[in-house]
PDB file of C-alpha atoms in Angstrom:
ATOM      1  CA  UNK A   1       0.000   0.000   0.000  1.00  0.00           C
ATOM      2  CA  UNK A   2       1.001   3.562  -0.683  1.00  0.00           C
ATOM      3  CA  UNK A   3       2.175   6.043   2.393  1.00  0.00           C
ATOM      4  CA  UNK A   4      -0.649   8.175   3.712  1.00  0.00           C
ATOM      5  CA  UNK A   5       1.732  10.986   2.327  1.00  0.00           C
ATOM      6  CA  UNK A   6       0.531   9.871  -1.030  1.00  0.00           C
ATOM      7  CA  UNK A   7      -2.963  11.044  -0.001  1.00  0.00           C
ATOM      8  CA  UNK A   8      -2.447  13.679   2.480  1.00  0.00           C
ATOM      9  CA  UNK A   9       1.100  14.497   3.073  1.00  0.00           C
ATOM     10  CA  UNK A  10       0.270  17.939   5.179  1.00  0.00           C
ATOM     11  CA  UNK A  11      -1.496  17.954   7.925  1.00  0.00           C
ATOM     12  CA  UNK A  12      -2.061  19.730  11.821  1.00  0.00           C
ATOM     13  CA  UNK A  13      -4.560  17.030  13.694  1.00  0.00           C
ATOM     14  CA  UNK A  14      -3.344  12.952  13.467  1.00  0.00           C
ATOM     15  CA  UNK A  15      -3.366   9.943  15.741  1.00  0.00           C
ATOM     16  CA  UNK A  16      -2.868   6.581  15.328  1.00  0.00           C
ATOM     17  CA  UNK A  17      -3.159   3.174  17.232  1.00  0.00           C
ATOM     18  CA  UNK A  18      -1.462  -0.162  16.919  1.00  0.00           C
ATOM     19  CA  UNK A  19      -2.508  -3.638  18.220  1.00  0.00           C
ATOM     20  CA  UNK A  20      -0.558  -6.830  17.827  1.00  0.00           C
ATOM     21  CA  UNK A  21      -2.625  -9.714  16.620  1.00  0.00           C
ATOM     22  CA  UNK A  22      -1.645 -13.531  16.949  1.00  0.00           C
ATOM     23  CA  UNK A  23      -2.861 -14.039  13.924  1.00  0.00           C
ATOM     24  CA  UNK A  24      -1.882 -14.510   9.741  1.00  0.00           C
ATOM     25  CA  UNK A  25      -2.676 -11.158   7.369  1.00  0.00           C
ATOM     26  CA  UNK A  26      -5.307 -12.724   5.559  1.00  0.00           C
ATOM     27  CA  UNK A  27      -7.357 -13.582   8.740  1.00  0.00           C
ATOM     28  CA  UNK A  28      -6.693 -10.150  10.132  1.00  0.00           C
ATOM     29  CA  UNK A  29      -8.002  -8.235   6.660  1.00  0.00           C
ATOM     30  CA  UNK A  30     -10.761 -10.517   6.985  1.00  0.00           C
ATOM     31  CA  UNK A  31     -11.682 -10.328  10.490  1.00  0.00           C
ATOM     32  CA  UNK A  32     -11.216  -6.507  10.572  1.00  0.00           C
ATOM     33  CA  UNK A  33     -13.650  -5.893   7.246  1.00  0.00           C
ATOM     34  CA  UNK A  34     -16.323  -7.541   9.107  1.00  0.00           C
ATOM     35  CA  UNK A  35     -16.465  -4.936  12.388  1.00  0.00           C
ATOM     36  CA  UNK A  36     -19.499  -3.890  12.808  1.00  0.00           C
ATOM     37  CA  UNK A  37     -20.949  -1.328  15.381  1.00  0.00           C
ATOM     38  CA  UNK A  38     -22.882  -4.590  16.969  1.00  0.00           C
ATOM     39  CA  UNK A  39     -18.942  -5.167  18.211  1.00  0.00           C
ATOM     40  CA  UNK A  40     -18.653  -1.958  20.001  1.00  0.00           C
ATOM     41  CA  UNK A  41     -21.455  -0.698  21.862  1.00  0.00           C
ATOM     42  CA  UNK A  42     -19.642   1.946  23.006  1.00  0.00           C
ATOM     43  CA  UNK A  43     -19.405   3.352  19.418  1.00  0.00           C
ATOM     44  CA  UNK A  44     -23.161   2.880  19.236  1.00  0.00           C
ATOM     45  CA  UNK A  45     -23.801   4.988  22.153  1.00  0.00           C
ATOM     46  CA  UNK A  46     -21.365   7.683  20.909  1.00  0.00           C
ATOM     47  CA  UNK A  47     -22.543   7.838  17.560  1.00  0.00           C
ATOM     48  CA  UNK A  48     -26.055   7.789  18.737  1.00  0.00           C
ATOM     49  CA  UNK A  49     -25.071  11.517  20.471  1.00  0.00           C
ATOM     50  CA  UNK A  50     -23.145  12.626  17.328  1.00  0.00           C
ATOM     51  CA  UNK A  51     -26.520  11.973  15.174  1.00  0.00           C
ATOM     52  CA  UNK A  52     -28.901  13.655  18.137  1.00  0.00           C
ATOM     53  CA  UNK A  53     -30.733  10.646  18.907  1.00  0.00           C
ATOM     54  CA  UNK A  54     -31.245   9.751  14.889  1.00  0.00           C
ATOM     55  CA  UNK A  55     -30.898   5.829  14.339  1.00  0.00           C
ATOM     56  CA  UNK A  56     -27.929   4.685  12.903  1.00  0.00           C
ATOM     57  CA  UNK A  57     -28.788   2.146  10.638  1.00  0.00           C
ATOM     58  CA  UNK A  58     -28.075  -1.326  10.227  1.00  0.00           C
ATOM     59  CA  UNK A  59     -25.859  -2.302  13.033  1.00  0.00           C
ATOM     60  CA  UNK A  60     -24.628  -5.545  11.846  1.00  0.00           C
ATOM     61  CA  UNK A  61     -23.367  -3.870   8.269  1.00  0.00           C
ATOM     62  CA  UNK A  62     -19.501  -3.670   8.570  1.00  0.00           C
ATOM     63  CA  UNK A  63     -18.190  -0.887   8.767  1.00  0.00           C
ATOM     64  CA  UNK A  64     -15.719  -1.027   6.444  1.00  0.00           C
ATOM     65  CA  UNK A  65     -17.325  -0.853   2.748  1.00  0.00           C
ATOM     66  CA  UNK A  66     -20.372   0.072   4.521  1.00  0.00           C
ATOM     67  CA  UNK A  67     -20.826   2.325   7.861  1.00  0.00           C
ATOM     68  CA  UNK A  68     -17.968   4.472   7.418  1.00  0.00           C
ATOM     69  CA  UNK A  69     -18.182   7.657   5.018  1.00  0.00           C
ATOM     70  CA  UNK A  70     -16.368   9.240   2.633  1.00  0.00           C
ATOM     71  CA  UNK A  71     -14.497   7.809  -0.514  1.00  0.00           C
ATOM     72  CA  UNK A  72     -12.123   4.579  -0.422  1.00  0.00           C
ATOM     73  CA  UNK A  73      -8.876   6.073  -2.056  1.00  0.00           C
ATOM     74  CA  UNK A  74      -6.852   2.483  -1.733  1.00  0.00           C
ATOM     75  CA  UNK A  75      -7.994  -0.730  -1.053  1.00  0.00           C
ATOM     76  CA  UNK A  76      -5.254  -3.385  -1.126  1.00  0.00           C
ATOM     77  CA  UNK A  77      -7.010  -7.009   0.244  1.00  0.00           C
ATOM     78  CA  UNK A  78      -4.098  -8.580   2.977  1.00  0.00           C
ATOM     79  CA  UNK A  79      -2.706  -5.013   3.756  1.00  0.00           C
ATOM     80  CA  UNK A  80      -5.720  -2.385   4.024  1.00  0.00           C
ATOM     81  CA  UNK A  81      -7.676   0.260   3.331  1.00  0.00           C
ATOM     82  CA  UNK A  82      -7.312   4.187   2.856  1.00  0.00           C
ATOM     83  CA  UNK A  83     -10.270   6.559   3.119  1.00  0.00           C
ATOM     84  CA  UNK A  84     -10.544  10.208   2.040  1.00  0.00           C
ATOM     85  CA  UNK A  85     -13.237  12.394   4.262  1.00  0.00           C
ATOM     86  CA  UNK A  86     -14.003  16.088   3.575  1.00  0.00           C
ATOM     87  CA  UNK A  87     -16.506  18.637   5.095  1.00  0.00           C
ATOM     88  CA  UNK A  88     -16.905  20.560   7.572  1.00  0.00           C
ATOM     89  CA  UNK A  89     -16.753  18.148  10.641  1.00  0.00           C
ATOM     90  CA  UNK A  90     -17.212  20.790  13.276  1.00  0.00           C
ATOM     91  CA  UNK A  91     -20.865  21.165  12.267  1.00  0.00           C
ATOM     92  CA  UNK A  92     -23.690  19.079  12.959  1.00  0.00           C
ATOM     93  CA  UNK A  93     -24.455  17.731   9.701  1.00  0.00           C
ATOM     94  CA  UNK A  94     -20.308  18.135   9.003  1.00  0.00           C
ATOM     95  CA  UNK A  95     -20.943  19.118   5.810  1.00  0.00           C
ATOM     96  CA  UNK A  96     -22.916  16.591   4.491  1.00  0.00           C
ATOM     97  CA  UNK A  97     -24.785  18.491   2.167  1.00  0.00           C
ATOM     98  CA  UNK A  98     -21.782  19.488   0.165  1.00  0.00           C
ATOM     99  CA  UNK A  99     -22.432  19.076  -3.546  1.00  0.00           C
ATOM    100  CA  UNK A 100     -18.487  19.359  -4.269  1.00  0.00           C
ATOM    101  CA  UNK A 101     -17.498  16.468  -2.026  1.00  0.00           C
ATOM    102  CA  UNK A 102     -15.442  13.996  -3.737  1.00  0.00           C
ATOM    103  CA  UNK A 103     -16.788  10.604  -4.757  1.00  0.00           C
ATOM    104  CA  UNK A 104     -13.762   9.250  -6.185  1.00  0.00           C
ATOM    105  CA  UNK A 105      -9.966   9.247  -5.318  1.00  0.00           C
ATOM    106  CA  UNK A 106      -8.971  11.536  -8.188  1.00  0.00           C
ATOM    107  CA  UNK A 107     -11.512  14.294  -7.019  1.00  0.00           C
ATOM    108  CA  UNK A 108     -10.179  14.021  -2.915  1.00  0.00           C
ATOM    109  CA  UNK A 109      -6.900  14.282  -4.214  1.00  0.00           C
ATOM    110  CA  UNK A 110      -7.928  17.497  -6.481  1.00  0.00           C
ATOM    111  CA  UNK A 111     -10.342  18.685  -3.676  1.00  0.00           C
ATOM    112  CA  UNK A 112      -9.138  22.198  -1.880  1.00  0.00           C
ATOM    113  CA  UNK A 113     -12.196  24.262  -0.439  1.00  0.00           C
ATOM    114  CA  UNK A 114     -10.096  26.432   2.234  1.00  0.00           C
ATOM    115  CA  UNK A 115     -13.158  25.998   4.653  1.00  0.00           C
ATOM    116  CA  UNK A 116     -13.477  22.447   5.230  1.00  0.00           C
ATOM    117  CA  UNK A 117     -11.324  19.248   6.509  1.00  0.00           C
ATOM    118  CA  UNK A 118      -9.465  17.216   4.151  1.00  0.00           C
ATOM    119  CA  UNK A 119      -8.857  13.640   6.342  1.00  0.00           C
ATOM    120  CA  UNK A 120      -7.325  10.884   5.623  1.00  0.00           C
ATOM    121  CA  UNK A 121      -7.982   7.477   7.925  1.00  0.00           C
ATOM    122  CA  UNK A 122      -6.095   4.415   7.212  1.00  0.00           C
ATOM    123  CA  UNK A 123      -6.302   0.813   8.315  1.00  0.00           C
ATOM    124  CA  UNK A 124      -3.360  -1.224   7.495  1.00  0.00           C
ATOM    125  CA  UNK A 125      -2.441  -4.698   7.828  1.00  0.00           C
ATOM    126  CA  UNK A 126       0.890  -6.186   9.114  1.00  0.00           C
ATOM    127  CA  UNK A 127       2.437  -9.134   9.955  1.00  0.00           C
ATOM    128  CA  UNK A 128       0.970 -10.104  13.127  1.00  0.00           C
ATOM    129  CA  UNK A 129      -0.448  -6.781  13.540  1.00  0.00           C
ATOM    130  CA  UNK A 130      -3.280  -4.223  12.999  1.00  0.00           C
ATOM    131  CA  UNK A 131      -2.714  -0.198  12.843  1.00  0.00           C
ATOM    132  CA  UNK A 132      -4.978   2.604  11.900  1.00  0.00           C
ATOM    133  CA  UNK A 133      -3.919   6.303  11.222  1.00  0.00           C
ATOM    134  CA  UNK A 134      -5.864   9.430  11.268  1.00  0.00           C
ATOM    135  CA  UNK A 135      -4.609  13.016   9.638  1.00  0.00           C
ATOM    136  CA  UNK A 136      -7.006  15.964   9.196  1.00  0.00           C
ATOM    137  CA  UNK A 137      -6.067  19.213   7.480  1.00  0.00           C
ATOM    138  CA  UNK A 138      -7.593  22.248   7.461  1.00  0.00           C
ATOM    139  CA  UNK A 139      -6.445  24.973   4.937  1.00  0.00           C
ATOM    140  CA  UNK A 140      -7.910  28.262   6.129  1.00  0.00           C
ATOM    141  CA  UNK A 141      -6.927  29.262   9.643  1.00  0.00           C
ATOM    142  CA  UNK A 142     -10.170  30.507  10.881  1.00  0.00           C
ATOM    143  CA  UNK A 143     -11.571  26.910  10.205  1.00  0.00           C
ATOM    144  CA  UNK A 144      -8.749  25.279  11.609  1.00  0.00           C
ATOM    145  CA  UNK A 145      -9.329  27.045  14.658  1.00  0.00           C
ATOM    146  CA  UNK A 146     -13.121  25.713  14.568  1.00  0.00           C
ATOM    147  CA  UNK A 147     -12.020  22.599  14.015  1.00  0.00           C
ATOM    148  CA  UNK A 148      -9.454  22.660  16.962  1.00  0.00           C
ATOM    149  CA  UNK A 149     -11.837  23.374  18.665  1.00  0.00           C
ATOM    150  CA  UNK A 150     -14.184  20.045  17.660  1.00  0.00           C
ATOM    151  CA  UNK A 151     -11.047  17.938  17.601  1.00  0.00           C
ATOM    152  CA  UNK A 152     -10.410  18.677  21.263  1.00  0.00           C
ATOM    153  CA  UNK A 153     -13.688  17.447  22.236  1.00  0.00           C
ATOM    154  CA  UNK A 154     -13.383  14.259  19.962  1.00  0.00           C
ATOM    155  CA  UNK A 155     -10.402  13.024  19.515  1.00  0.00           C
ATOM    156  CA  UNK A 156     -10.419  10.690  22.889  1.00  0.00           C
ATOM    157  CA  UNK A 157     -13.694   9.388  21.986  1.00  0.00           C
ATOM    158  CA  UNK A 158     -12.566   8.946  18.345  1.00  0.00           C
ATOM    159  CA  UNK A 159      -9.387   7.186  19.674  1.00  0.00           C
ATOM    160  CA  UNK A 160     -11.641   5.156  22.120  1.00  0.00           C
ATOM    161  CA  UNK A 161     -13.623   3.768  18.990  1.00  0.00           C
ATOM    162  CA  UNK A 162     -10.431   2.762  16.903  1.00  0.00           C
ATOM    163  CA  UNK A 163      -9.149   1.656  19.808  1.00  0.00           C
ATOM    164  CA  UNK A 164     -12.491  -0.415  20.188  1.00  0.00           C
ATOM    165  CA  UNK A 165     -12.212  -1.258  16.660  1.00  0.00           C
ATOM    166  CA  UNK A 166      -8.963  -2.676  16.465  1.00  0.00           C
ATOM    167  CA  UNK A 167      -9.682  -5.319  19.361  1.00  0.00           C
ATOM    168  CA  UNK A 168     -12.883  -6.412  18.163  1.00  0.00           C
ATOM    169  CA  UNK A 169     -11.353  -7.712  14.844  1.00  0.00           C
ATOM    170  CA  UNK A 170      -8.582  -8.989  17.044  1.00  0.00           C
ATOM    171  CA  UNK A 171     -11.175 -11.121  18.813  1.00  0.00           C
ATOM    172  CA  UNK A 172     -12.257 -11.832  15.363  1.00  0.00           C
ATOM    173  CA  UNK A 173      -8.916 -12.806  14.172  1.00  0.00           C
ATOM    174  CA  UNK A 174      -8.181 -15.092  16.963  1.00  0.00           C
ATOM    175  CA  UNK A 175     -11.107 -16.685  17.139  1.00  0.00           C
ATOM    176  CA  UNK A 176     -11.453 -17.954  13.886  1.00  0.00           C
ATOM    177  CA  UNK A 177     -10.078 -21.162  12.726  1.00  0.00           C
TER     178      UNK A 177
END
């Protein structure tokens, strides 16, 4: 898989998590694909406050290839997955409305509205091991400092849910035949 700097190679917000798995690549791509937010109630609950009460949806759906938004700019099967985000996260509806937002990799890459995020999240495979990397930038400094802002108030529960993530496909992993 390409470095995140392919996709995003400036950026002001990150974090990333690691988790060894006892456990071959395939069966870690495999069991990590099929995380759903059924696995992590915690996620449920959080997301549930994120959407103001709003169902989520079909709990059982992975997330990856399903739940999780924005455009898949890599997708390599035994090593992982990179996806693009963009909007304006620090808003309710982050942006969801935006008629510009990129739908493939070609338009994230090309995609630079001063006034919104440009994230990259990553969830790569290794041997023995599963990793996930987060980088947000945002262009225009009076946005940045709204999304400081946001990003204080998230980032431990969005490091609690990758966190979450990362040992429920370990579970997955190990448990499997």
């Amino acid at each position: 898989m390409r470095p995140l700097d392919d996709f995003l190679p400036v950026y002001e917000f990150s974090e990333r998590h690691r988790l060894a798995i006892d456990a071959p690549p395939a069966r870690i791509d495999a069991a990590f694909r099929e995380v759903s937010i059924a696995d992590i109630p915690v996620a449920r609950a959080l997301w549930w406050i994120r959407r103001l009460g709003r169902p989520y949806g079909d709990t059982t759906k992975p997330f990856i290839g399903g739940e999780l938004p924005g455009v898949v700019l890599e997708d390599v099967p035994e090593e992982g997955i990179v996806l693009g985000l963009t909007g304006q996260l620090w808003r309710l509806l982050g942006g969801q409305r935006d008629a510009a937002r990129p739908t493939t990799p070609a338009e994230f890459l090309d995609y630079d509205r001063p006034d919104t995020c440009k994230g990259v999240i990553d969830f790569r495979v290794g041997e023995g091991s599963l990793s996930t990397e987060t980088r947000v930038h945002v262009r225009d400094p009076a946005s940045r400092r709204k999304f400081r802002r946001y990003w204080f108030v998230v980032k431990p529960f969005s490091g609690l849910i990758r966190i979450l993530m990362l040992r429920a496909a370990r579970r997955r992993a190990e448990a499997a035949p």
